[in-house]
Short mmCIF file of C-alpha atoms in Angstrom, two decimals:
data_model
loop_
_atom_site.label_atom_id
_atom_site.label_comp_id
_atom_site.label_asym_id
_atom_site.label_seq_id
_atom_site.Cartn_x
_atom_site.Cartn_y
_atom_site.Cartn_z
CA MET A 1 -35.76 70.07 -60.03
CA SER A 2 -32.32 71.30 -61.00
CA VAL A 3 -30.17 73.91 -59.36
CA PRO A 4 -26.98 75.57 -60.61
CA GLY A 5 -24.10 73.16 -60.30
CA GLY A 6 -26.13 70.13 -59.14
CA THR A 7 -29.45 68.37 -58.92
CA PHE A 8 -32.17 68.51 -56.31
CA SER A 9 -33.18 65.15 -54.91
CA GLY A 10 -36.75 65.43 -53.60
CA GLY A 11 -37.03 63.81 -50.20
CA PRO A 12 -40.04 63.71 -47.93
CA VAL A 13 -41.08 67.06 -46.56
CA GLY A 14 -42.75 67.16 -43.19
CA ASP A 15 -42.18 65.41 -39.91
CA ASN A 16 -39.37 67.93 -39.31
CA GLN A 17 -37.39 66.54 -42.25
CA ALA A 18 -35.82 69.06 -44.58
CA PRO A 19 -35.55 68.44 -48.33
CA LYS A 20 -32.41 66.57 -49.26
CA LEU A 21 -30.13 68.35 -51.70
CA GLN A 22 -27.55 66.29 -53.53
CA LEU A 23 -25.05 68.51 -55.28
CA THR A 24 -22.34 67.47 -57.68
CA PHE A 25 -20.51 70.72 -58.21
CA GLN A 26 -18.80 71.26 -61.53
CA PHE A 27 -18.61 75.02 -61.47
CA PRO A 28 -16.20 76.63 -63.93
CA TRP A 29 -13.42 78.27 -61.92
CA ASP A 30 -10.59 80.65 -62.55
CA ASN A 31 -7.58 81.58 -60.50
CA SER A 32 -8.68 85.18 -60.12
CA ASN A 33 -11.76 84.17 -58.11
CA SER A 34 -9.71 81.54 -56.29
CA GLN A 35 -7.26 84.19 -55.18
CA TYR A 36 -9.92 86.49 -53.80
CA GLY A 37 -11.63 83.70 -51.93
CA LEU A 38 -8.33 82.95 -50.23
CA LEU A 39 -7.67 86.62 -49.46
CA GLY A 40 -11.02 86.80 -47.70
CA VAL A 41 -10.26 83.77 -45.55
CA TRP A 42 -6.75 85.10 -44.86
CA ALA A 43 -8.19 88.41 -43.64
CA GLY A 44 -10.47 86.53 -41.26
CA ALA A 45 -7.67 84.30 -40.02
CA GLU A 46 -5.52 87.34 -39.27
CA VAL A 47 -8.11 88.62 -36.80
CA GLY A 48 -8.67 85.29 -35.07
CA MET A 49 -11.15 83.38 -37.21
CA GLU A 50 -10.54 79.65 -36.89
CA VAL A 51 -9.62 78.04 -40.21
CA PRO A 52 -9.15 74.25 -40.44
CA ASP A 53 -5.68 73.17 -41.50
CA GLN A 54 -7.23 71.09 -44.25
CA TYR A 55 -8.41 74.30 -45.93
CA TRP A 56 -4.83 75.55 -46.27
CA VAL A 57 -3.73 72.10 -47.49
CA GLU A 58 -6.37 72.05 -50.24
CA VAL A 59 -5.67 75.62 -51.31
CA GLU A 60 -1.95 74.87 -51.53
CA HIS A 61 -2.69 71.75 -53.57
CA HIS A 62 -4.85 73.76 -55.98
CA TRP A 63 -2.11 76.28 -56.73
CA LEU A 64 0.74 73.78 -56.89
CA SER A 65 -1.19 71.48 -59.24
CA GLY A 66 -1.98 74.36 -61.60
CA GLU A 67 1.52 75.84 -61.87
CA LEU A 68 3.10 75.85 -65.33
CA ARG A 69 6.63 74.59 -65.92
CA THR A 70 7.82 78.19 -66.28
CA GLY A 71 6.76 79.07 -62.73
CA GLU A 72 3.72 80.99 -64.03
CA TRP A 73 -0.02 80.44 -63.71
CA ALA A 74 -2.87 80.63 -66.20
CA TYR A 75 -6.41 81.84 -65.55
CA LYS A 76 -8.11 78.49 -65.94
CA ALA A 77 -7.42 74.78 -65.96
CA HIS A 78 -5.86 73.28 -69.09
CA GLU A 79 -4.58 76.67 -70.28
CA ASN A 80 -0.89 76.96 -71.12
CA GLN A 81 -0.68 80.75 -71.28
CA GLY A 82 0.87 82.33 -68.22
CA TYR A 83 -0.36 85.74 -67.07
CA PHE A 84 1.38 88.28 -64.87
CA ALA A 85 -1.67 88.83 -62.66
CA MET A 86 -2.31 85.10 -62.19
CA THR A 87 1.34 84.39 -61.48
CA CYS A 88 1.20 87.05 -58.78
CA ALA A 89 -1.96 85.37 -57.49
CA GLY A 90 -0.25 81.99 -57.36
CA VAL A 91 2.86 83.22 -55.59
CA ALA A 92 0.89 85.32 -53.08
CA SER A 93 -1.50 82.43 -52.36
CA LEU A 94 1.34 79.99 -51.72
CA LEU A 95 3.00 82.51 -49.43
CA VAL A 96 -0.23 82.64 -47.43
CA THR A 97 -0.61 78.87 -47.16
CA HIS A 98 3.07 78.60 -46.27
CA ASP A 99 2.44 80.99 -43.39
CA TYR A 100 -0.11 78.64 -41.84
CA LEU A 101 1.24 75.21 -42.79
CA ASP A 102 5.00 75.40 -42.40
CA PRO A 103 5.64 76.86 -38.91
CA PRO A 104 4.15 73.86 -37.04
CA MET A 105 6.19 71.52 -39.24
CA LEU A 106 9.47 73.45 -39.09
CA LYS A 107 9.63 73.56 -35.29
CA GLY A 108 13.29 74.39 -34.55
CA GLN A 109 14.74 72.99 -37.77
CA VAL A 110 17.46 74.82 -39.65
CA GLY A 111 19.35 74.15 -42.85
CA ARG A 112 16.42 73.58 -45.21
CA PRO A 113 15.06 75.66 -48.09
CA PRO A 114 12.60 78.27 -46.82
CA TYR A 115 9.98 77.51 -49.51
CA ASN A 116 8.64 74.49 -51.36
CA ASP A 117 9.67 73.95 -54.99
CA GLY A 118 6.50 75.44 -56.47
CA LEU A 119 6.72 78.66 -54.50
CA ALA A 120 10.44 78.92 -55.17
CA ALA A 121 9.79 78.54 -58.92
CA GLY A 122 7.20 81.33 -58.88
CA LEU A 123 9.54 83.66 -57.03
CA ALA A 124 12.34 82.73 -59.46
CA TRP A 125 10.12 83.74 -62.40
CA LEU A 126 9.66 87.16 -60.83
CA GLU A 127 13.43 87.44 -60.38
CA GLN A 128 14.07 86.87 -64.09
CA GLY A 129 14.71 89.83 -66.35
CA ASP A 130 11.98 92.46 -66.25
CA ASN A 131 9.15 90.09 -65.29
CA SER A 132 8.36 91.81 -62.00
CA VAL A 133 7.90 95.26 -63.57
CA SER A 134 6.21 94.35 -66.86
CA ILE A 135 3.19 96.54 -66.08
CA PRO A 136 1.38 97.56 -68.17
CA GLY A 137 2.08 94.62 -70.47
CA PRO A 138 0.43 92.92 -73.45
CA ASN A 139 -1.92 90.99 -71.15
CA THR A 140 -2.81 93.91 -68.89
CA HIS A 141 -6.54 94.55 -68.90
CA TYR A 142 -6.83 96.48 -65.66
CA LEU A 143 -3.71 98.33 -64.61
CA GLY A 144 -4.60 98.47 -60.91
CA TYR A 145 -5.44 94.76 -60.80
CA ASP A 146 -1.90 93.86 -61.88
CA LEU A 147 -0.40 96.38 -59.47
CA PHE A 148 -2.41 94.95 -56.59
CA GLY A 149 -1.11 91.49 -57.45
CA ILE A 150 2.56 92.41 -57.16
CA GLU A 151 1.82 94.43 -54.02
CA ARG A 152 0.34 91.30 -52.40
CA ILE A 153 3.59 89.45 -53.05
CA GLY A 154 5.70 92.29 -51.73
CA LEU A 155 3.62 92.42 -48.56
CA ALA A 156 3.78 88.67 -48.00
CA SER A 157 7.41 88.04 -49.03
CA GLY A 158 9.11 91.24 -47.91
CA TYR A 159 11.19 91.36 -51.10
CA LYS A 160 12.28 94.90 -51.93
CA PHE A 161 14.00 93.73 -55.12
CA PHE A 162 13.08 91.11 -57.67
CA GLY A 163 16.27 90.56 -59.58
CA SER A 164 17.75 93.98 -60.21
CA HIS A 165 14.44 95.80 -59.90
CA ASP A 166 13.28 97.87 -56.94
CA TRP A 167 9.78 96.97 -58.05
CA TYR A 168 7.80 99.43 -55.92
CA ARG A 169 9.96 102.44 -56.73
CA GLU A 170 10.02 101.66 -60.46
CA LEU A 171 6.32 100.93 -60.79
CA ALA A 172 5.27 103.90 -58.66
CA GLY A 173 7.46 106.15 -60.80
CA ARG A 174 5.81 104.77 -63.93
CA ILE A 175 2.23 104.81 -62.65
CA VAL A 176 1.96 108.24 -61.01
CA PRO A 177 2.43 110.14 -64.32
CA MET A 178 -0.33 107.99 -65.87
CA GLN A 179 -2.96 109.47 -63.55
CA TRP A 180 -5.75 111.27 -65.35
CA SER A 181 -6.43 114.95 -64.78
CA ASN A 182 -9.51 114.03 -62.73
CA GLY A 183 -7.43 111.87 -60.36
CA ALA A 184 -8.38 108.47 -61.79
CA TRP A 185 -6.35 105.70 -63.40
CA GLY A 186 -7.31 103.17 -66.07
CA HIS A 187 -7.98 102.65 -69.73
CA GLU A 188 -10.12 105.36 -71.29
CA ASP A 189 -12.44 102.82 -72.91
CA HIS A 190 -13.28 101.16 -69.56
CA GLY A 191 -15.64 103.93 -68.50
CA VAL A 192 -17.03 103.33 -65.04
CA ASP A 193 -14.48 100.54 -64.41
CA ALA A 194 -11.87 103.25 -63.95
CA LEU A 195 -13.23 103.44 -60.40
CA VAL A 196 -12.00 99.88 -59.80
CA ASP A 197 -8.64 100.57 -61.42
CA THR A 198 -8.19 103.69 -59.31
CA ALA A 199 -9.02 101.89 -56.08
CA TYR A 200 -6.50 99.14 -56.82
CA THR A 201 -3.82 101.65 -57.81
CA LEU A 202 -4.26 103.64 -54.61
CA LEU A 203 -3.94 100.44 -52.59
CA PHE A 204 -0.68 99.71 -54.37
CA LEU A 205 0.74 103.19 -53.82
CA SER A 206 -0.30 103.48 -50.18
CA ARG A 207 1.07 100.14 -48.96
CA GLY A 208 4.62 100.94 -50.01
CA ARG A 209 4.98 103.90 -47.68
CA HIS A 210 4.66 102.19 -44.30
CA PRO A 211 7.71 102.33 -42.00
CA VAL A 212 9.93 99.23 -42.14
CA THR A 213 10.82 97.50 -38.88
CA MET A 214 13.74 95.43 -40.15
CA THR A 215 15.57 94.84 -43.40
CA GLN A 216 16.53 91.17 -43.49
CA LEU A 217 19.80 90.48 -45.29
CA LYS A 218 19.65 87.82 -48.00
CA PHE A 219 22.86 85.94 -48.79
CA ASP A 220 23.86 82.54 -50.14
CA LYS A 221 22.51 79.47 -48.38
CA TYR A 222 20.76 79.66 -45.02
CA TRP A 223 19.72 83.28 -44.56
CA ASP A 224 16.03 82.42 -43.98
CA ASN A 225 15.71 79.52 -41.56
CA ARG A 226 12.70 81.29 -40.03
CA PRO A 227 10.86 82.54 -43.16
CA ARG A 228 8.11 84.40 -41.27
CA ASP A 229 10.00 85.69 -38.24
CA ALA A 230 10.45 89.30 -39.33
CA ALA A 231 6.96 89.39 -40.85
CA ASN A 232 5.30 88.25 -37.63
CA LEU A 233 7.36 90.66 -35.55
CA ALA A 234 6.28 93.54 -37.82
CA ARG A 235 2.66 92.43 -37.44
CA PHE A 236 2.97 92.41 -33.64
CA ALA A 237 4.75 95.78 -33.50
CA GLY A 238 2.24 97.38 -35.86
CA ARG A 239 -0.67 96.18 -33.75
CA GLU A 240 0.96 97.35 -30.53
CA LEU A 241 2.11 100.75 -31.87
CA GLU A 242 -1.22 101.26 -33.67
CA ARG A 243 0.17 101.98 -37.10
CA PRO A 244 0.88 99.77 -40.13
CA LEU A 245 4.46 98.52 -40.32
CA ASN A 246 6.24 96.55 -43.02
CA TRP A 247 9.40 94.48 -43.22
CA GLN A 248 11.61 93.73 -46.18
CA VAL A 249 14.31 91.53 -47.64
CA VAL A 250 17.33 92.88 -49.53
CA GLY A 251 20.27 90.92 -50.94
CA ILE A 252 23.90 91.41 -49.98
CA GLU A 253 24.63 92.17 -53.65
CA HIS A 254 22.81 95.50 -53.39
CA GLU A 255 24.41 98.68 -52.11
CA TRP A 256 24.18 99.36 -48.38
CA GLN A 257 22.07 102.46 -49.02
CA ASP A 258 19.33 100.11 -50.26
CA TRP A 259 19.13 98.57 -46.78
CA PHE A 260 18.30 101.90 -45.15
CA ASP A 261 14.52 101.83 -45.47
CA SER A 262 14.88 100.52 -41.93
CA PRO A 263 17.52 101.52 -39.40
CA VAL A 264 17.84 97.83 -38.39
CA LEU A 265 19.63 95.29 -40.59
CA TYR A 266 18.68 91.75 -39.53
CA VAL A 267 21.28 89.03 -40.19
CA ALA A 268 20.34 85.51 -39.09
CA SER A 269 21.63 82.00 -39.74
CA HIS A 270 23.07 78.92 -38.08
CA GLU A 271 26.17 78.99 -40.28
CA PRO A 272 28.69 81.79 -40.85
CA PRO A 273 27.67 83.68 -44.03
CA GLN A 274 30.24 83.39 -46.80
CA LEU A 275 30.80 87.08 -47.47
CA LYS A 276 33.42 88.92 -49.49
CA GLU A 277 35.61 91.73 -48.23
CA ALA A 278 33.46 94.20 -50.16
CA ASP A 279 30.38 92.85 -48.36
CA TYR A 280 31.97 93.49 -44.97
CA GLY A 281 32.74 97.01 -46.17
CA LYS A 282 29.04 97.52 -46.89
CA LEU A 283 28.10 96.31 -43.41
CA ARG A 284 30.59 98.71 -41.83
CA SER A 285 29.34 101.60 -43.96
CA PHE A 286 25.76 100.87 -42.93
CA VAL A 287 26.70 101.05 -39.25
CA LEU A 288 28.84 104.18 -39.58
CA ALA A 289 25.97 105.92 -41.38
CA GLY A 290 23.72 105.39 -38.35
CA GLY A 291 22.37 101.89 -38.82
CA LEU A 292 22.13 99.08 -36.26
CA ILE A 293 23.01 95.50 -37.19
CA PHE A 294 20.98 92.88 -35.31
CA THR A 295 22.51 89.42 -35.63
CA HIS A 296 20.70 86.27 -34.53
CA ALA A 297 22.04 82.76 -33.94
CA ASP A 298 19.37 80.43 -35.30
CA ALA A 299 19.01 77.36 -33.09
CA GLY A 300 21.56 78.91 -30.71
CA SER A 301 24.41 78.19 -33.12
CA ALA A 302 27.86 78.61 -31.54
CA GLN A 303 29.37 78.86 -35.03
CA PHE A 304 27.22 81.87 -35.80
CA ASP A 305 28.04 83.38 -32.39
CA LYS A 306 31.72 83.31 -33.35
CA TRP A 307 31.02 84.85 -36.75
CA ALA A 308 29.03 87.66 -35.10
CA ASP A 309 31.98 88.42 -32.80
CA ASP A 310 34.31 88.45 -35.81
CA LEU A 311 31.93 90.89 -37.53
CA ALA A 312 32.13 93.19 -34.51
CA GLY A 313 35.91 93.20 -34.90
CA ARG A 314 35.60 94.17 -38.56
CA ILE A 315 33.28 97.05 -37.70
CA MET A 316 35.55 98.32 -34.91
CA PRO A 317 38.99 96.70 -35.22
CA GLY A 318 40.26 95.18 -31.99
CA ARG A 319 36.84 95.19 -30.36
CA HIS A 320 34.59 92.28 -29.35
CA LEU A 321 30.96 91.84 -28.39
CA GLY A 322 30.21 92.42 -24.73
CA PRO A 323 27.17 91.88 -22.48
CA VAL A 324 24.30 94.36 -22.76
CA PRO A 325 23.70 95.66 -19.18
CA ALA A 326 20.49 94.55 -17.47
CA ASN A 327 19.34 98.18 -17.13
CA ASP A 328 19.88 99.02 -20.81
CA PRO A 329 17.03 100.71 -22.76
CA LEU A 330 16.91 97.68 -25.06
CA TYR A 331 15.16 95.90 -22.20
CA SER A 332 12.88 98.77 -21.17
CA LEU A 333 12.45 101.39 -23.91
CA GLN A 334 8.85 100.52 -24.78
CA TYR A 335 8.32 97.39 -22.70
CA LYS A 336 9.95 96.55 -19.39
CA ILE A 337 10.86 92.95 -20.08
CA ARG A 338 11.29 90.88 -16.93
CA SER A 339 12.43 87.66 -18.55
CA HIS A 340 14.60 88.16 -21.59
CA PRO A 341 17.58 86.54 -23.32
CA SER A 342 20.99 87.95 -22.56
CA LEU A 343 22.09 90.10 -25.48
CA LEU A 344 25.61 90.96 -26.57
CA GLY A 345 26.50 94.24 -28.18
CA LEU A 346 29.10 96.52 -29.73
CA SER A 347 28.99 100.18 -28.70
CA ASN A 348 30.95 103.27 -29.68
CA GLY A 349 30.25 104.77 -26.27
CA VAL A 350 27.21 106.68 -27.53
CA ARG A 351 24.95 104.05 -29.10
CA TRP A 352 24.81 100.38 -29.96
CA LEU A 353 26.29 99.73 -33.39
CA MET A 354 25.52 96.03 -33.29
CA VAL A 355 23.36 93.80 -31.10
CA HIS A 356 23.66 90.03 -31.12
CA CYS A 357 21.16 87.49 -29.79
CA PRO A 358 22.69 84.07 -29.07
CA SER A 359 19.24 82.66 -28.12
CA ASP A 360 16.64 81.62 -30.72
CA VAL A 361 14.00 84.33 -30.12
CA ALA A 362 13.20 84.28 -33.86
CA LEU A 363 11.69 80.83 -33.39
CA SER A 364 9.03 82.49 -31.21
CA TRP A 365 8.47 85.07 -33.94
CA GLN A 366 8.21 82.33 -36.57
CA GLN A 367 5.70 80.37 -34.53
CA ARG A 368 3.60 83.45 -33.68
CA SER A 369 4.02 82.65 -30.01
CA ASP A 370 3.19 86.20 -28.92
CA LYS A 371 0.98 84.95 -26.11
CA THR A 372 3.26 82.34 -24.57
CA ARG A 373 6.54 84.11 -25.48
CA ARG A 374 5.41 87.72 -25.56
CA GLY A 375 8.73 88.96 -24.16
CA ASP A 376 10.53 87.84 -27.32
CA PHE A 377 8.22 90.04 -29.40
CA GLU A 378 8.60 92.94 -26.99
CA LEU A 379 12.36 92.65 -27.25
CA GLY A 380 12.23 92.85 -31.07
CA THR A 381 9.98 95.90 -30.86
CA ASN A 382 12.32 97.58 -28.36
CA ILE A 383 15.26 97.02 -30.72
CA PHE A 384 13.35 98.62 -33.59
CA LEU A 385 12.31 101.63 -31.52
CA TYR A 386 15.84 102.03 -30.13
CA ALA A 387 17.21 102.32 -33.66
CA SER A 388 14.39 104.38 -35.16
CA GLY A 389 13.40 106.62 -32.24
CA LYS A 390 9.97 106.59 -30.63
CA PRO A 391 8.58 110.02 -31.54
CA ASP A 392 8.40 109.82 -35.34
CA LEU A 393 8.65 106.63 -37.34
CA ARG A 394 10.01 107.45 -40.78
CA ASN A 395 7.93 106.37 -43.77
CA ARG A 396 9.62 104.23 -46.37
#
């Protein structure tokens, strides 16, 4: 007897022996179904379902082995045509596997690229030209499906910009006027499938409005030693505060106003960032407009500590970082933290303009150590609430 994808081998039935089924699976596959299988497992893992490490290894292998030289992905094996939706699926899937495979391997290491070559190539493709906002494009079949794909990457990577494009703002501005008079989105000849397109499009639009805990500053070289630190802190804070929270990444080349989706600008490294005078002017403008700069010495770097103190002097000439008092709200605003790292800060006498952490609390964030190092997560949440205010978190 045959069954789909294999053959049935008839063994003895009776004596409490079940029929033996020998399957040699040769199912046709495509990367769309592969992506959604992974998203289902990811959702389970995020709420505590145990997933063997080997699963993440095999999923990563699948996507890396199918990547085209351009950094794109096709729908099926042996195809050479890259598609926007499948490239989004590949990048998002590798970001997920990275989240579960890399933290145990990274430990406290610094000074290495944040992503493997395949993931870096996919992100680089999105950074090129208008690739990230080419929706609807010649290969678009379902508008919402493509939108959901880029939204998955934005959620997993934190990138506010791909290249010069503020992808969410641009795509939302393009998509909202395309809504039908009855409230739906989609191609007119899709009929009932407009329901699917509309659901996807609403998911895309809604996810971009969540408050942002921190904007991480991207600069040359080692700005991302802990690739998932801010993401895991946002996840913890959102769960604790009972509302969805995002995080984001913005490059130093963008204007300081583009950092202000969050009142906290997160600058972390183990080496002094090589910034220009104009860049320091942006940092000062961000602070004077009401922002808080949170600097972090990865691996407890003394070099970065010195740079942070120099930055304080550029923000307020002649001033240096000083100890944050033990009774400061940063240690008690939302959580009263008994055991915490000693912070340094720069104040104008009314509020903290800059807070520096010389201890590697971001390693706890990266490793998702919210049970064994909960105080590090509480400290990050307190810093966010200090800068944003507790009563009303502003939507992005």
